[in-house]
Short mmCIF file of C-alpha atoms and ligand atoms in Angstrom, two decimals:
data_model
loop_
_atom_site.label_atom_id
_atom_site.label_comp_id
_atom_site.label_asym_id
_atom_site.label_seq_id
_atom_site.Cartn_x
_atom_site.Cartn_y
_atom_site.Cartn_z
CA UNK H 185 -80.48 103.57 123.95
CA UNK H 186 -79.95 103.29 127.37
CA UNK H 187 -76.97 105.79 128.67
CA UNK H 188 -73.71 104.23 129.86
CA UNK H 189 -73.30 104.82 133.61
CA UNK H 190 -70.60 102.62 134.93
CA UNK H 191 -68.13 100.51 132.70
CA UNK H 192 -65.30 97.49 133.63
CA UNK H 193 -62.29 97.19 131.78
CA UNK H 194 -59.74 94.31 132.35
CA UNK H 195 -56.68 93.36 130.46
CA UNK H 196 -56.61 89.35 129.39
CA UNK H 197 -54.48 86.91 127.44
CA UNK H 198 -50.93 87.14 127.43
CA UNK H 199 -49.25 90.17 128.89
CA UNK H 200 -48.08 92.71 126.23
CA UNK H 201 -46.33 96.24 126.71
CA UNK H 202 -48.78 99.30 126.27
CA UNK H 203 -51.80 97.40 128.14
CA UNK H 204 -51.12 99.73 130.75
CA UNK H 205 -51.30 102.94 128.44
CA UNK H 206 -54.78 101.40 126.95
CA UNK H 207 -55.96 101.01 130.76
CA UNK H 208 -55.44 104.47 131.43
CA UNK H 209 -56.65 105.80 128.61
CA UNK H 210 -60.09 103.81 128.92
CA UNK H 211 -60.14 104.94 132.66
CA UNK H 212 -59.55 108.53 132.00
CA UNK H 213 -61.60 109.01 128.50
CA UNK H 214 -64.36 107.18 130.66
CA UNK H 215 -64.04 109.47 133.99
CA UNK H 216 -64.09 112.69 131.24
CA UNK H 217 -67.34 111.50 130.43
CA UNK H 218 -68.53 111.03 134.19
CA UNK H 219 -68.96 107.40 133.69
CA UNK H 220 -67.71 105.22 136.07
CA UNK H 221 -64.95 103.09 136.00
CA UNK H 222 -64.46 99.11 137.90
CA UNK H 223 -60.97 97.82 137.48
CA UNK H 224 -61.44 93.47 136.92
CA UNK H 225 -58.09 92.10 138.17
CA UNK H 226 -56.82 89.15 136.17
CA UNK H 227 -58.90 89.09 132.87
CA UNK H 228 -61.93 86.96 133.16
CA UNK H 229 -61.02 84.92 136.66
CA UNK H 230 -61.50 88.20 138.46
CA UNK H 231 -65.26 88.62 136.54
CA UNK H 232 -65.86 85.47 138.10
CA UNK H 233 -64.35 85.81 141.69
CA UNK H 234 -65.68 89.64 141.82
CA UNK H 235 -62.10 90.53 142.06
CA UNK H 236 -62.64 94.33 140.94
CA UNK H 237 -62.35 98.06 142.59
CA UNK H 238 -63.59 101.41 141.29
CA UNK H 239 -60.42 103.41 139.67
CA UNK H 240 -60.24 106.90 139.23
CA UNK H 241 -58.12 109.27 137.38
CA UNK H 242 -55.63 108.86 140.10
CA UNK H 243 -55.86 105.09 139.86
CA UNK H 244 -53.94 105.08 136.32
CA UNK H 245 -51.37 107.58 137.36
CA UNK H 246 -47.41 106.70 136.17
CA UNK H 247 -48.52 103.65 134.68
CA UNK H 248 -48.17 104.80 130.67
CA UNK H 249 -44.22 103.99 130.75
CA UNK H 250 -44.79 100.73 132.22
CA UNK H 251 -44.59 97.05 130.80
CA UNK H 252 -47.04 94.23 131.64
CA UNK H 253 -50.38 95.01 133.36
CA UNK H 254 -51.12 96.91 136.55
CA UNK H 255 -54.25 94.88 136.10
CA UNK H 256 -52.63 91.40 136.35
CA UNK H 257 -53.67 89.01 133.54
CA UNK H 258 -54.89 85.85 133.34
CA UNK H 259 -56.10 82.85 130.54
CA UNK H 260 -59.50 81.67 132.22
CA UNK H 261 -59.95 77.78 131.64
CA UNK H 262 -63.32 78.75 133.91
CA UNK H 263 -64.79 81.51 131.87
CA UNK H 264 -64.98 79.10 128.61
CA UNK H 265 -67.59 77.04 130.40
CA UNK H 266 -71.40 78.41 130.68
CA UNK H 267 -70.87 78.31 134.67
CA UNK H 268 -68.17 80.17 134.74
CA UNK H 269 -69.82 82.84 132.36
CA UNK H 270 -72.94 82.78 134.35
CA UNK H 271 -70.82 83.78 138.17
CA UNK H 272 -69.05 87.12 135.56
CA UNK H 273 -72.73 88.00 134.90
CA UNK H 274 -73.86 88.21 138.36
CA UNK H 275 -70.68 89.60 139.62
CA UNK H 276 -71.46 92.12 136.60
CA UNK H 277 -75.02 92.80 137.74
CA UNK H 278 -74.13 92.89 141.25
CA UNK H 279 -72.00 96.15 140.56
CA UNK H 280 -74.26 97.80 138.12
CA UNK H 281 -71.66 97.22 135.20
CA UNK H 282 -72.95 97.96 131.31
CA UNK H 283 -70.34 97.73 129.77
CA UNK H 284 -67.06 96.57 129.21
CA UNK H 285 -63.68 97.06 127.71
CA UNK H 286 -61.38 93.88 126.75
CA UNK H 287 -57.96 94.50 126.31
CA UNK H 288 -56.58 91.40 124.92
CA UNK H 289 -56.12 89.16 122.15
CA UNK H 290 -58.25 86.27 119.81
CA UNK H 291 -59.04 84.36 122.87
CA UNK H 292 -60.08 87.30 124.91
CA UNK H 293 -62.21 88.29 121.83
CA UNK H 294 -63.91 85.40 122.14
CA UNK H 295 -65.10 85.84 125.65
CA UNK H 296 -66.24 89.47 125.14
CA UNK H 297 -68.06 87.76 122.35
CA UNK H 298 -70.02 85.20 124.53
CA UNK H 299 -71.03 88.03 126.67
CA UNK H 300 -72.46 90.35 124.43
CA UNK H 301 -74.82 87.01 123.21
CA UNK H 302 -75.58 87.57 127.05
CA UNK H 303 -76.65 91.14 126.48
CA UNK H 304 -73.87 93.10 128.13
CA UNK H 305 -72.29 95.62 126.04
CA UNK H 306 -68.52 95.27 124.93
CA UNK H 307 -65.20 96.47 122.98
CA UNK H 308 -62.73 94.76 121.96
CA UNK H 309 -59.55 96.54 122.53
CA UNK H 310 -56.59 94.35 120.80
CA UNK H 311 -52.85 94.26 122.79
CA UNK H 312 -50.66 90.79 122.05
CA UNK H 313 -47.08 90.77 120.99
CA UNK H 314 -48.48 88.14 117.83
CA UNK H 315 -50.42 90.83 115.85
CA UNK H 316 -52.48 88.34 114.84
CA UNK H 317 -55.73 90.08 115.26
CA UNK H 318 -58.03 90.48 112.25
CA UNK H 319 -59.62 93.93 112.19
CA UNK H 320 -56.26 95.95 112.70
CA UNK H 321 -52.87 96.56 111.53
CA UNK H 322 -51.17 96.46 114.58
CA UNK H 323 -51.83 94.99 118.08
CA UNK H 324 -50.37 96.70 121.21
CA UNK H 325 -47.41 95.68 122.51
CA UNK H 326 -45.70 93.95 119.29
CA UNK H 327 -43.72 96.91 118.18
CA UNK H 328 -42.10 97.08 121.69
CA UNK H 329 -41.78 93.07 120.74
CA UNK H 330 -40.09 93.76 117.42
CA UNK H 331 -38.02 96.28 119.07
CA UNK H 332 -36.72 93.59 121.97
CA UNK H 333 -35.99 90.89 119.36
CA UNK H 334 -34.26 93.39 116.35
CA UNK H 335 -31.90 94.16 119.42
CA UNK H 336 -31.28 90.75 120.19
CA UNK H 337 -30.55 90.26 116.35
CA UNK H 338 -28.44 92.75 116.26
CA UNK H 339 -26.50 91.45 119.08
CA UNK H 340 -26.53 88.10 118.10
CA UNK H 341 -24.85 89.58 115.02
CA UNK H 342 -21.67 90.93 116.69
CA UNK H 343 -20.83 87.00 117.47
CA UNK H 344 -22.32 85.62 114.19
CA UNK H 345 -19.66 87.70 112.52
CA UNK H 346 -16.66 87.10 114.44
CA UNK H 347 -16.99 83.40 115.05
CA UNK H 348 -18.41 82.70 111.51
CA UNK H 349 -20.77 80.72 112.57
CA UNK H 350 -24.73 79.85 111.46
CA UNK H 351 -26.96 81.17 114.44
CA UNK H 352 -31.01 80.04 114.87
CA UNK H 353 -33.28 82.57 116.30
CA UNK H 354 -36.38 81.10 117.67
CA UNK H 355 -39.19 84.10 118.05
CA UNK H 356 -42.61 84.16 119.76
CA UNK H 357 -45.70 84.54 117.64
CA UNK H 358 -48.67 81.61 117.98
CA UNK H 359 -49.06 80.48 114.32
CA UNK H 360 -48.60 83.75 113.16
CA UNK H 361 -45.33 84.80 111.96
CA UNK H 362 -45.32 88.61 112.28
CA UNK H 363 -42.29 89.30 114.50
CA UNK H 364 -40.24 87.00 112.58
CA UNK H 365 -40.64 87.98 109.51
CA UNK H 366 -40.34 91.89 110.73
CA UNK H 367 -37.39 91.26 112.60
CA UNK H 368 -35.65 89.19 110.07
CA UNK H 369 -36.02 92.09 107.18
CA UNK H 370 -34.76 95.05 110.06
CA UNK H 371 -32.37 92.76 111.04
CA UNK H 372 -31.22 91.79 107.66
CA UNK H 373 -31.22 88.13 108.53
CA UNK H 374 -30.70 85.59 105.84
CA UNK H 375 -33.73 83.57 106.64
CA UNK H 376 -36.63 83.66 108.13
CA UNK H 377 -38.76 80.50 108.51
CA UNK H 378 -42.55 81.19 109.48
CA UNK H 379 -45.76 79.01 109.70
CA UNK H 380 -47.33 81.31 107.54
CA UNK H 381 -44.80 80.25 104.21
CA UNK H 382 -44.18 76.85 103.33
CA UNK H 383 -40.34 75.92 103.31
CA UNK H 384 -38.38 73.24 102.89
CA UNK H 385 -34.70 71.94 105.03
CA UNK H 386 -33.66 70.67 102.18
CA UNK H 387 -33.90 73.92 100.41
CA UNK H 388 -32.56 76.01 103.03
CA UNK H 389 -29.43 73.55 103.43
CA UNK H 390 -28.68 73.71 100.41
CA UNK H 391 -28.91 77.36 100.06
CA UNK H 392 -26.16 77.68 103.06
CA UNK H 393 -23.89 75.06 101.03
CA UNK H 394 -24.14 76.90 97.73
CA UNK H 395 -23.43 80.68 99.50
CA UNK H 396 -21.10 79.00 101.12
CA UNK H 397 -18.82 77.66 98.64
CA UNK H 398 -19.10 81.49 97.23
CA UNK H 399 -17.20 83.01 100.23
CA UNK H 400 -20.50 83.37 102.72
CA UNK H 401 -19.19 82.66 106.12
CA UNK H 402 -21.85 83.52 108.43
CA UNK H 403 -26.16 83.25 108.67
CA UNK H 404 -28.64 84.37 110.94
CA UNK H 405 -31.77 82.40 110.28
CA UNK H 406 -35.44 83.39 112.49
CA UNK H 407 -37.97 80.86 113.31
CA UNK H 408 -41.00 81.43 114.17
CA UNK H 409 -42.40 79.50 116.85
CA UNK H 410 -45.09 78.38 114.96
CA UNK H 411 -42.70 76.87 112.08
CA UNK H 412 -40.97 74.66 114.40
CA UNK H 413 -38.45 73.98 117.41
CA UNK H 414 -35.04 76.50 116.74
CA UNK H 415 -33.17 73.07 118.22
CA UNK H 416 -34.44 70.81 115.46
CA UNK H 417 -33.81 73.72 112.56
CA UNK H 418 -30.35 74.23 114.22
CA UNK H 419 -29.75 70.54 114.37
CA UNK H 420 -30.69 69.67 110.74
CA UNK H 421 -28.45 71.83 109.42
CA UNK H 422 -25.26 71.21 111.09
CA UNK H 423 -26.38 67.22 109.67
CA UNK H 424 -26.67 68.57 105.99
CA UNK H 425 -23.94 71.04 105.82
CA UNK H 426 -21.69 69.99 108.42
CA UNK H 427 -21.64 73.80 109.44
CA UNK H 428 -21.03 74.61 113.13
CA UNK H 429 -24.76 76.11 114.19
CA UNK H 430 -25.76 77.81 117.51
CA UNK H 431 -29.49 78.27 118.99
CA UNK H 432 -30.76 81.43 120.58
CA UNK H 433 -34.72 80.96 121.84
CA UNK H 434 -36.09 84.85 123.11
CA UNK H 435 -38.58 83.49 125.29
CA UNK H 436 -40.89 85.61 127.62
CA UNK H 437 -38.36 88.86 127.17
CA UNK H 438 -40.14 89.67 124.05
CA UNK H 439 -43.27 90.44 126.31
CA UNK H 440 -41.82 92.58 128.40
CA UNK H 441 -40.38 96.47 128.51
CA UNK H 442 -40.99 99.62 128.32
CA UNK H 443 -43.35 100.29 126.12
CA UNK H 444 -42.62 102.13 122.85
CA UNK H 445 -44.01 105.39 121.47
CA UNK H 446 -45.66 103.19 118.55
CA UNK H 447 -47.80 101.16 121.13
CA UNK H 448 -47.96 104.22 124.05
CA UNK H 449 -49.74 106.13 121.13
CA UNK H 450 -51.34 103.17 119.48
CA UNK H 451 -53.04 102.16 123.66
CA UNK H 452 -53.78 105.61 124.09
CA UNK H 453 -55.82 106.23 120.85
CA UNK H 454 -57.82 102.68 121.05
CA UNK H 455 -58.56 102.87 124.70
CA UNK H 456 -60.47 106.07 124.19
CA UNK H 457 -62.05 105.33 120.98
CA UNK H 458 -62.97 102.00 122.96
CA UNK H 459 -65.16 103.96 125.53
CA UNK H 460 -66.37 106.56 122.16
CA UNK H 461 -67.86 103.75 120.96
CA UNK H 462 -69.48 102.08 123.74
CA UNK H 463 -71.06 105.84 124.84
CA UNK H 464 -72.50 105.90 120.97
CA UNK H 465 -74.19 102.51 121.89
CA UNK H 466 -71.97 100.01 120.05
CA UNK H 467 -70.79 96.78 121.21
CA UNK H 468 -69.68 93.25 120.24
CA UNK H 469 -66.83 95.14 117.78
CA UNK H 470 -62.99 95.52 118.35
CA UNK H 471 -61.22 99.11 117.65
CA UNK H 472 -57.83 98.69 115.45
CA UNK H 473 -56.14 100.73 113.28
CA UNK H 474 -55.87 100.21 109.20
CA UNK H 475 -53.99 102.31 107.46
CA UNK H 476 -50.95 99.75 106.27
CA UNK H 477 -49.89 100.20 102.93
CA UNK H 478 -47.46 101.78 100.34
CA UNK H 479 -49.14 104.66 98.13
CA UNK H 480 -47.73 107.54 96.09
CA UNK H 481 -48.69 111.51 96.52
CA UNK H 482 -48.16 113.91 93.92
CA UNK H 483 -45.23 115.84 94.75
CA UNK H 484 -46.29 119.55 94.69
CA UNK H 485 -49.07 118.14 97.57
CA UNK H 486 -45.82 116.88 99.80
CA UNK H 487 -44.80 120.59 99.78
CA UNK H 488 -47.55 121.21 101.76
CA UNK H 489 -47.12 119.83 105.74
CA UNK H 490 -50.90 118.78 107.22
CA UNK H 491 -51.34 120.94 109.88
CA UNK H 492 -54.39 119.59 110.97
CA UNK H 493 -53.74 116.51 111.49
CA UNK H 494 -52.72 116.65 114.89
CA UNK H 495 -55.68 118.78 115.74
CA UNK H 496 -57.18 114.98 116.70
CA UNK H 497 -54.44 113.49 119.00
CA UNK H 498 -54.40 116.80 121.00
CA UNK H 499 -57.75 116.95 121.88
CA UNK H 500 -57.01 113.30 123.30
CA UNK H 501 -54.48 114.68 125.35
CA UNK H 502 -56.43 117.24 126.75
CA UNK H 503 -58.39 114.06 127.75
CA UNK H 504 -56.22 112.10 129.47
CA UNK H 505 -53.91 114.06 131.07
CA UNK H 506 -53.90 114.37 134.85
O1 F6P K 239 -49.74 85.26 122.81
C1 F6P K 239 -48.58 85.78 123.33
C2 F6P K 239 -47.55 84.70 123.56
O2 F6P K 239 -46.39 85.30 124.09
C3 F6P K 239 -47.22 83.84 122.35
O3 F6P K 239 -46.33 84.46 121.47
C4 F6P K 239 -46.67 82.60 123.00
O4 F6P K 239 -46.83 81.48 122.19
C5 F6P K 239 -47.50 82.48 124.24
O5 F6P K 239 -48.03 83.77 124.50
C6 F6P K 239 -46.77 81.98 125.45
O6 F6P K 239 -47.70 81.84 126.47
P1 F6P K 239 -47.31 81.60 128.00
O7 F6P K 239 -46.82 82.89 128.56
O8 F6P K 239 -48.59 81.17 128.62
O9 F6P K 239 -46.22 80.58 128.01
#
């Protein structure tokens, strides 16, 4: 196996909080390991235009806290085509690069894909508000998005309650309805309409008629983008129940922020295990994180705190500090 000497790493896709955490991390797990590092500036279109500098350590300083990319970000209509694929190569060649780290999404996936069928070596690293990703519980950047829109819910609330009115949330998400549904069940909405879950106005009208005739006097209802237009949801069911109904669409604030611990931590540990794996010869696989799910321990074991289990996470630190 021939030994890593010099890898890129450039952030792709939509922009998501804690891409700039992963960046770091990949830069300073990489420079730990005397490899070197090329920033690629704006996802794929800077692979093709050779838009890329060495970073060091000192590169990726005061960028953890930090929303967006310090990278810049780009979707590449160029890079789909074999042309375009065929300038990143060169420019890839032309600076000695192995290997390469993809922060991104599906799309970006895809790319990194078509390049390892090209023979360069690369990691998927997954960061989009969606968390639509297969492969991983959780994608960076959409627990800082669940964050932004549960305190737009709960804001939303304070006037949903005092004007009695029905209020339609419109959420980001693709055709994937993670934040909504998360958001509706923190926020204790009374609705949530996703692409994900078949549903039907006529169902959800008459839902609001029946509560209402019980005392209910006000709704909050998330879409997901994927379901449908907020407007036309809000609009159908002032028609069938004749209830006054107001529209609320996020938009691009659910991208941005300051990132949370969950997706500081969540950057930090795939960024590094993103360069691990490349060092140990892998490539054409994305790093996530499984571990979802509800289980039970036997109660004289919960007596017992894990001491070790931070043995891991401090070792990273050790890594990436200064
Ligand atoms: O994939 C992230 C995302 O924010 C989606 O939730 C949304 O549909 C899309 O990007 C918006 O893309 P753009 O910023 O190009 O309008």
């Amino acid at each position: 196996m021939k030994k890593i000497k010099t890898i890129g790493v450039l952030t792709s896709g939509g922009d998501s909080a804690g891409m700039n955490a992963a960046v770091r991390s990949v830069v300073r797990t990489a420079t730990y390991h005397g490899i070197k590092v090329f920033a690629i500036m704006r996802g794929y279109e800077g692979l093709i235009k050779d838009e890329m500098m060495e970073f060091t350590r000192r590169s990726v300083s005061n960028i953890i806290n930090l929303g967006g990319t310090v990278l810049k970000t780009a979707r590449s209509k160029e890079f789909m085509t074999k042309k375009g694929q065929h300038k990143a190569l060169r420019n890839l060649k032309k600076h000695k690069i192995d290997a390469l780290v993809v922060i991104g999404g599906d799309g970006s996936f895809r790319g990194a894909h078509e390049l390892c069928k090209q023979g360069i070596r690369c990691i998927g690293v997954p960061a989009t508000i969606d968390n639509d990703v297969a492969g991983t519980d959780f994608t960076i950047g959409s627990n800082t998005a669940l964050e932004v829109v549960l305190d737009a819910v709960d804001k939303i609330r304070d006037t949903v309650t005092s004007l009695e009115r029905i209020f339609v949330v419109e959420v980001m998400g693709r055709e994937c309805g993670y934040l909504a549904l998360r958001a509706a069940l923190a926020g204790g909405a009374e609705e949530v309409l996703m692409p994900d879950i078949k549903f039907d106005m006529n169902d959800v009208c008459k839902e609001i008629r029946t509560a209402r005739k019980k005392g209910k006097v006000s709704w909050i209802i998330i879409v997901a983008e994927g379901a449908g237009k907020a407007e036309n949801v809000a609009r159908i069911i002032s028609k069938k129940t004749g209830f006054e109904t107001r529209v609320t669409v996020l938009g691009h604030i659910q991208r941005g922020g300051r990132p949370s611990v969950i997706d500081r931590l969540l950057a930090s540990r795939l960024g590094a295990e993103a360069v691990m794996r490349l060092m140990n010869g892998e490539s054409d696989k994305m790093v996530g994180i499984v571990a979802e799910g509800v289980r039970a321990t036997d109660l004289c074991c919960s007596f017992k705190a894990n001491r070790d289990r931070d043995a891991g996470l401090y070792k990273l630190l050790k890594i990436l500090e200064t």
